[in-house]
Coordinates of C-alpha atoms (C1' of nucleotides) in Angstrom, one line a residue:
Chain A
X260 CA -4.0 -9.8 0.6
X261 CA -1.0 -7.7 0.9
X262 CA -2.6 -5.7 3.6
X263 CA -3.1 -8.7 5.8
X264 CA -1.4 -9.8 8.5
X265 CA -0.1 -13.0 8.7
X266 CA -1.0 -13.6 12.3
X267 CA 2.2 -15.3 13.0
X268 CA 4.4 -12.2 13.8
X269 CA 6.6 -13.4 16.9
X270 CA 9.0 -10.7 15.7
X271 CA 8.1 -6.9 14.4
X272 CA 10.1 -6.1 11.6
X273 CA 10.6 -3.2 8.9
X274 CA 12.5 -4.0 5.9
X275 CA 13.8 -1.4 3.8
X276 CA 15.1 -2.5 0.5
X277 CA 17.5 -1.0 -0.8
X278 CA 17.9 -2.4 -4.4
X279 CA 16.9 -6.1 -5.5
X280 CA 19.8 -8.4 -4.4
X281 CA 20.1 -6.7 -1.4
X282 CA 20.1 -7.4 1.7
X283 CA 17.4 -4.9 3.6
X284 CA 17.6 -2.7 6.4
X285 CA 15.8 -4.6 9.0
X286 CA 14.5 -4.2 12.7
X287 CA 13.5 -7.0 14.4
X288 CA 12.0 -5.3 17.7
X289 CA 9.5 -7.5 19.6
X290 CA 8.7 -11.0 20.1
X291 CA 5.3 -9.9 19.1
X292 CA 3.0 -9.5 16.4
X293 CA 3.9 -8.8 13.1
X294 CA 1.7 -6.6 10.8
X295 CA 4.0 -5.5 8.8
X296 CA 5.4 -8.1 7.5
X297 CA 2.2 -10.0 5.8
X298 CA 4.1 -11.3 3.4
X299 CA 6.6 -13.7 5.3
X300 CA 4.1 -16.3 6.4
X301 CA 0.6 -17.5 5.4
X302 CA -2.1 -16.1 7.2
X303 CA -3.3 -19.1 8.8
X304 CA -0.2 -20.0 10.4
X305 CA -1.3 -20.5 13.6
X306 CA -4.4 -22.0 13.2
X307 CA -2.0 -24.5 10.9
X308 CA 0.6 -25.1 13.5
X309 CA -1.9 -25.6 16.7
X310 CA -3.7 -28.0 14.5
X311 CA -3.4 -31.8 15.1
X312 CA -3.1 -34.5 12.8
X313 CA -6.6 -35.4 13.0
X314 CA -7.8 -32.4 11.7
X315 CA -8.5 -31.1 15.3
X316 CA -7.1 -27.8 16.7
X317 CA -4.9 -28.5 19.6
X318 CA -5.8 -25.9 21.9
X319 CA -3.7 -27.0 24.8
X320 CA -0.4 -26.1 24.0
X321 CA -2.1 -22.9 24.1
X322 CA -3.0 -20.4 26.9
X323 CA 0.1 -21.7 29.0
X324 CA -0.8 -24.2 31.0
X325 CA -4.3 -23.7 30.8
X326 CA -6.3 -26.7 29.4
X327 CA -8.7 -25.0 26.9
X328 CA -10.1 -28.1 26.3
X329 CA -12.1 -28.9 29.4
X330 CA -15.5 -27.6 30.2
X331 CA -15.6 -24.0 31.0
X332 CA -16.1 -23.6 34.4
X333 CA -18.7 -21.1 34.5
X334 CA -21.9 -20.9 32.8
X335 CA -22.0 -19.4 29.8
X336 CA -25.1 -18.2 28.8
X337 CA -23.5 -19.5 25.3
X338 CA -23.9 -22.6 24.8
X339 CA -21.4 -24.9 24.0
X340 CA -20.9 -25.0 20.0
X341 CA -23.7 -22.2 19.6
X342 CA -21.5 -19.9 21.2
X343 CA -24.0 -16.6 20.4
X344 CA -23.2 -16.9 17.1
X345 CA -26.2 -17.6 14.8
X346 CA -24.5 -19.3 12.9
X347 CA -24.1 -22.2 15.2
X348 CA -20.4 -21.9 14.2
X349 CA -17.5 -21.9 16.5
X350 CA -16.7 -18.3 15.3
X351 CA -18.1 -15.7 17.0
X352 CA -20.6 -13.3 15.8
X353 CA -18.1 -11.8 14.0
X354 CA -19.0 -14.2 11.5
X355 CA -21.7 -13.4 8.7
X356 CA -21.3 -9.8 8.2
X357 CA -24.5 -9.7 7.1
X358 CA -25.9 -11.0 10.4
X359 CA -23.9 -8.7 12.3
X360 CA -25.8 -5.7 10.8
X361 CA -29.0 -6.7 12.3
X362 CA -27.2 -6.1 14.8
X363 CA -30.0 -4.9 16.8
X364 CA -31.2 -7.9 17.8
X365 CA -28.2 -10.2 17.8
X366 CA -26.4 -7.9 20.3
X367 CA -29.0 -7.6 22.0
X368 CA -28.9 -11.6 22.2
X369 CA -25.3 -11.7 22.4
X370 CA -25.0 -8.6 25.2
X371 CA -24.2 -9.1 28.4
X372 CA -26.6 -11.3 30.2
X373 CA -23.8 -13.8 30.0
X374 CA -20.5 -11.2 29.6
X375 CA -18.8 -10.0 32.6
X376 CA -20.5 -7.2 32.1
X377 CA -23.1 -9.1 33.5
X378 CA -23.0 -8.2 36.6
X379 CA -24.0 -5.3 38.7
X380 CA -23.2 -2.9 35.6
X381 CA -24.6 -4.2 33.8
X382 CA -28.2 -2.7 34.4
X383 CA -26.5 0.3 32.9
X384 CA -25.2 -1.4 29.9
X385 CA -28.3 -3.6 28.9
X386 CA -29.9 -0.2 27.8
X387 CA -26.7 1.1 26.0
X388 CA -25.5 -0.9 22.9
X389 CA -22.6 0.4 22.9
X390 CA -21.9 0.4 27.0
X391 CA -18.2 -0.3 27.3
X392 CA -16.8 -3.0 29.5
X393 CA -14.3 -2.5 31.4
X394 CA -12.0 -5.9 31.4
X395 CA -11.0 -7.1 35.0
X396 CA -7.1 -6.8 35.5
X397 CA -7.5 -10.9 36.0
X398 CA -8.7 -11.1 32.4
X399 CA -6.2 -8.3 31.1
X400 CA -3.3 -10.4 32.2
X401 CA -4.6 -13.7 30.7
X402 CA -5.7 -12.2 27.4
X403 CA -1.7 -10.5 27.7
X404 CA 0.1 -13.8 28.8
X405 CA -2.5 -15.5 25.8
X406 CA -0.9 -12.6 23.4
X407 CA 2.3 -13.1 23.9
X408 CA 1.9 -16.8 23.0
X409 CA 0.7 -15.7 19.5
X410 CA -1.3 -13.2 18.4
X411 CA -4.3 -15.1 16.8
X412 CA -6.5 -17.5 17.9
X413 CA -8.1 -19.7 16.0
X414 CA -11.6 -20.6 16.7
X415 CA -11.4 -23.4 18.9
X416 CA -8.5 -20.7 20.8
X417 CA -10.8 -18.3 20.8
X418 CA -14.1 -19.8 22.7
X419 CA -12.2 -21.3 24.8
X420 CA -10.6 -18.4 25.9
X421 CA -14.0 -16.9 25.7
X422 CA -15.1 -19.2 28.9
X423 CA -12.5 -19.0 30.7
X424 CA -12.3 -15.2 31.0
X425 CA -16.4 -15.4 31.0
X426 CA -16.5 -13.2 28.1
X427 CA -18.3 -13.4 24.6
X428 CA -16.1 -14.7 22.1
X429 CA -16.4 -11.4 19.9
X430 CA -15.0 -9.6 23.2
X431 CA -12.1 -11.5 22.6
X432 CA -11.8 -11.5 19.0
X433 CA -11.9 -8.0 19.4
X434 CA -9.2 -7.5 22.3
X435 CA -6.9 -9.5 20.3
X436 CA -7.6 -7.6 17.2
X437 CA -7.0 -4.0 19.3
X438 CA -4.2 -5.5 20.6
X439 CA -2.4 -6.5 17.6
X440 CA -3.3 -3.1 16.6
X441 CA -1.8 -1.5 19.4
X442 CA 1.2 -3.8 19.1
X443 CA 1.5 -2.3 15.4
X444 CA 1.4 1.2 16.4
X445 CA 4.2 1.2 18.4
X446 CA 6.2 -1.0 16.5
X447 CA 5.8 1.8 14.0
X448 CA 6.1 4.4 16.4
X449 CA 9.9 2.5 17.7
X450 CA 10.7 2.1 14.0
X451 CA 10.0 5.5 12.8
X452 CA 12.3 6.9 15.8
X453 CA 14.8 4.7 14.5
X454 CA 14.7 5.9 11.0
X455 CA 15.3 9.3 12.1
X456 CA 18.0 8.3 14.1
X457 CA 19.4 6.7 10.6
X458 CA 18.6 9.3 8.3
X459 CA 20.5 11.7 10.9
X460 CA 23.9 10.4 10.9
X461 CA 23.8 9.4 7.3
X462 CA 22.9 13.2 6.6
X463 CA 25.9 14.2 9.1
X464 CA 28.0 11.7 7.2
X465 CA 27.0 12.6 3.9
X466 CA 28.5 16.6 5.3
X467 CA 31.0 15.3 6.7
X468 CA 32.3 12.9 3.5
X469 CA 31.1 16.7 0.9
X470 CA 34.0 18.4 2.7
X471 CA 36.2 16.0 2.9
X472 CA 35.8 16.3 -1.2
X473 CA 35.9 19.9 -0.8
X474 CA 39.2 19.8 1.1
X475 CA 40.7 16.5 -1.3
X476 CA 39.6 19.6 -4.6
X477 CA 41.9 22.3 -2.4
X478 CA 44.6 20.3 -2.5
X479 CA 44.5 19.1 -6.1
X480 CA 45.5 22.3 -6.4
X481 CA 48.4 23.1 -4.6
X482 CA 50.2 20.0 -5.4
X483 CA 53.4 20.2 -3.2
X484 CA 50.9 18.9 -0.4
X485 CA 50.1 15.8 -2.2
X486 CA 52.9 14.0 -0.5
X487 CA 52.0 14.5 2.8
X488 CA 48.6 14.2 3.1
X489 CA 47.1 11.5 4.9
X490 CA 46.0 8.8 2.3
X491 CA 42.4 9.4 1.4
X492 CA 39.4 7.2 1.8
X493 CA 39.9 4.0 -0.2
X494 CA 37.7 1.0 -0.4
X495 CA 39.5 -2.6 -0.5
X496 CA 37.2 -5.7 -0.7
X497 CA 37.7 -8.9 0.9
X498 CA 38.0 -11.6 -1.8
X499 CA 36.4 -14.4 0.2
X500 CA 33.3 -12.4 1.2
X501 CA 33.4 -9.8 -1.5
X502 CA 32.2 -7.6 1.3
X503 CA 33.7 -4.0 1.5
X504 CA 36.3 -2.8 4.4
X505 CA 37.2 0.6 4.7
X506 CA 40.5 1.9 5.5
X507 CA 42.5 5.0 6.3
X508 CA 39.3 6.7 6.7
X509 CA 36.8 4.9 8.9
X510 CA 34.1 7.4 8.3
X511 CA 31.9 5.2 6.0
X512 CA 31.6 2.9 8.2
X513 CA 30.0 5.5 10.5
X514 CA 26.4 6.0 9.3
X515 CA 25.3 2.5 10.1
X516 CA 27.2 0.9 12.6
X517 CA 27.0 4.2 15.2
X518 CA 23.5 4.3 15.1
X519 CA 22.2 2.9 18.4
X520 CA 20.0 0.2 18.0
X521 CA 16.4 0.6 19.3
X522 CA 15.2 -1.2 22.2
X523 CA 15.2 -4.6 20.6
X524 CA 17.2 -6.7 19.0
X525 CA 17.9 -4.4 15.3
X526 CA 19.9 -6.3 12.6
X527 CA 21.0 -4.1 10.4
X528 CA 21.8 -5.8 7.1
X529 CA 24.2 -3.2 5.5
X530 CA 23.9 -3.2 1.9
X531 CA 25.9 -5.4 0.1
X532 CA 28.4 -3.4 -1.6
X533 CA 28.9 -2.6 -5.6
X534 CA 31.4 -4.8 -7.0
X535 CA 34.4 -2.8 -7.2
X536 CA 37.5 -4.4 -7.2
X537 CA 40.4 -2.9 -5.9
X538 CA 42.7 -6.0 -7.4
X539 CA 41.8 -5.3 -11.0
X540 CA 41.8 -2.1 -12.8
X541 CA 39.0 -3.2 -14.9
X542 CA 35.5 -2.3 -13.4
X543 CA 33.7 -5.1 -12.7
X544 CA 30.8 -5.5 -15.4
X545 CA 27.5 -6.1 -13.6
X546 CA 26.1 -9.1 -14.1
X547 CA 22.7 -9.4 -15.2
X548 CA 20.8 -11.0 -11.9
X549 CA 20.3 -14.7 -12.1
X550 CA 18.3 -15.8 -9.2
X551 CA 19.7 -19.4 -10.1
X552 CA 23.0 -19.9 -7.2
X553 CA 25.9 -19.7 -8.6
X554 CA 29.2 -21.7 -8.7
X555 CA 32.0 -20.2 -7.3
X556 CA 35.4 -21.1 -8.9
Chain B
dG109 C1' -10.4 -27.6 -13.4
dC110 C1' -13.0 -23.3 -13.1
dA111 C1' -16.2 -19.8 -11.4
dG112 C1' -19.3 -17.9 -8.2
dA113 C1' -21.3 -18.0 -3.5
dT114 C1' -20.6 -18.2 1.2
dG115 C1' -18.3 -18.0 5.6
dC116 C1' -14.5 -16.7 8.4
dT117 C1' -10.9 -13.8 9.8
dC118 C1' -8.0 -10.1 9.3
dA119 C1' -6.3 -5.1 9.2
dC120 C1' -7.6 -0.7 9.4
dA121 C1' -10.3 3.4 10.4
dT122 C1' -13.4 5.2 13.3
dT123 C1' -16.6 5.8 17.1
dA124 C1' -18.0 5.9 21.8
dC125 C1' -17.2 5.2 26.4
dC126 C1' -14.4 5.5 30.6
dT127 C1' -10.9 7.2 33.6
dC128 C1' -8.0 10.5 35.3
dA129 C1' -5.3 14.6 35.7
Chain C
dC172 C1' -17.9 20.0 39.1
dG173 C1' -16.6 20.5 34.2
dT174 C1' -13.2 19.5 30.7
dG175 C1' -9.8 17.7 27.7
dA176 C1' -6.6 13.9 26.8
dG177 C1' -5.5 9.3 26.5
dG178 C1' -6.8 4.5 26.6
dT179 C1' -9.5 1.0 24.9
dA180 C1' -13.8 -1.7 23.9
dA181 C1' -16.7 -1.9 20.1
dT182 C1' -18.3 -1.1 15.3
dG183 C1' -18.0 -0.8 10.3
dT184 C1' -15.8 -1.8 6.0
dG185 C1' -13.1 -3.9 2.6
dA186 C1' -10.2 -7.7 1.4
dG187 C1' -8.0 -12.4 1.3
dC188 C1' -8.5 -17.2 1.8
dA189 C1' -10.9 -21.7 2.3
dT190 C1' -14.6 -24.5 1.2
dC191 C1' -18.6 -25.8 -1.1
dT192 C1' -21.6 -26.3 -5.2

DNA sequence: GCAGATGCTCACATTACCTCA
DNA sequence: CGTGAGGTAATGTGAGCATCT
């Protein structure tokens, strides 16, 4: 399921590896959904964490505050448990696929009698399928305050959330899933103007660092100057940390650290260094990679 | 334990509708 | 008033995972 998302995602982030070992490039940006990042947690996270011990789903830490667990306040032309769904499942219609493409009928069981859309424009949209609901700035803000929380719901969540906000359950399956969607487009819209941002000053530094060769190949050749040039770019590693410092010439340190973070909170991981040890005039053979940790003597 | 069927949910792409400049 | 752009609700599809048989 590499394409999935986990559902968890209370942070965006993009790694970018940059060899196997390493640490990556990574932007943590929003305490929001996380699509890219399928990988890091199962998908059922949520559902796992908001479920009790008995099996049940605790819905009431979720939804801030509001007790999903009472009876909904308003009558919903779904009933409790059947929801629309025909599957008598707590899921929505979403549910069997191939149900949803009779669709003709089940939306038209499902469709607004009972949705907000219930209402006065609803005369309009009982004709249309497809009539678009417009979602009251009341429900906006819970299904956003609901979002922020996590980014799925699971089931239970979901019908719940359904009856309070007088909606179908599919309506709010599907806001979350635009959401999340929207949340993932930006995400890659922030990251991407990051990445520029990178690949610009590592360009400028890769100019800048040519003609400093260019100027250290001038003066190989008239030799009388060696004396008095500044000391050229050297790279001296820390023995404790084995992490590289630069000095005399702070310019490698450049490409990374002056690139201004994006709106959120960016840890750059800068890549760990070859092994090169300035204390020994031996290169340092690579080892092959042993995932087992090693002891330090 | 394994394989297939089924159900559910997801991401993603797309469509269709609505609003507004 | 017509129109195009942007936002977003809704739909369709393919895939992964859990459960059941």
């Amino acid at each position: 399921m590499g394409d999935k998302d986990d559902g968890l995602g209370l942070s965006l982030s993009l790694s970018l590896r940059c060899a196997q070992n390493q640490p990556s490039l990574k932007l943590n940006l929003m305490p929001l959904a996380s699509p890219c990042m399928h990988h890091l947690q199962p998908k059922n996270t949520w559902n796992e964490l908001l479920r009790s011990s008995d099996g049940d789903l605790d819905t009431r830490s979720f939804l801030g505050g509001l007790d999903v667990n009472r009876a909904p306040t308003t009558v919903d032309c779904e009933e409790e448990g059947g929801v629309s769904s025909p599957n008598s499942t707590i899921s929505s219609i979403s549910g069997k696929r191939n149900e949803r493409h009779n669709v003709g009928d089940e939306v038209e069981a499902e469709r607004p009698s009972c949705s907000q859309a219930s209402d006065d424009e609803n005369g309009a949209a009982g004709d249309d399928p497809r009539k678009k609901l417009r979602l009251s700035k009341e429900q906006s803000l819970l299904l956003e305050e609901t979002f922020k929380e996590h980014s799925t719901l699971n089931p239970k969540q979901k019908l719940a959330l359904a009856k309070e906000l007088n909606l179908r359950p599919r309506q709010v399956e599907v806001w979350f899933q635009n959401r999340r969607a929207r949340t993932k487009l930006k995400q890659t819209e922030v990251d991407c103007e990051y990445l520029k941002r990178c690949c610009e000053n590592l360009t400028e530094e890769n100019r800048r660092l040519q003609r400093e060769v260019q100027d250290l190949r001038a003066l190989k050749l008239s030799p009388q100057l060696y004396m008095h040039m500044n000391p050229p770019t050297t790279l001296t590693m820390c023995p404790s940390c084995e992490r590289l410092a630069i000095s005399s010439s702070p310019s490698l340190a450049v490409a990374a650290s002056s690139i201004p973070a994006p709106t959120s909170a960016v840890v750059l991981n800068q890549q760990r260094p070859l092994p090169v040890s300035p204390w020994t005039t031996k290169p340092i053979s690579h080892r092959p990679f042993n995932p087992a940790p090693e002891s330090r003597s």
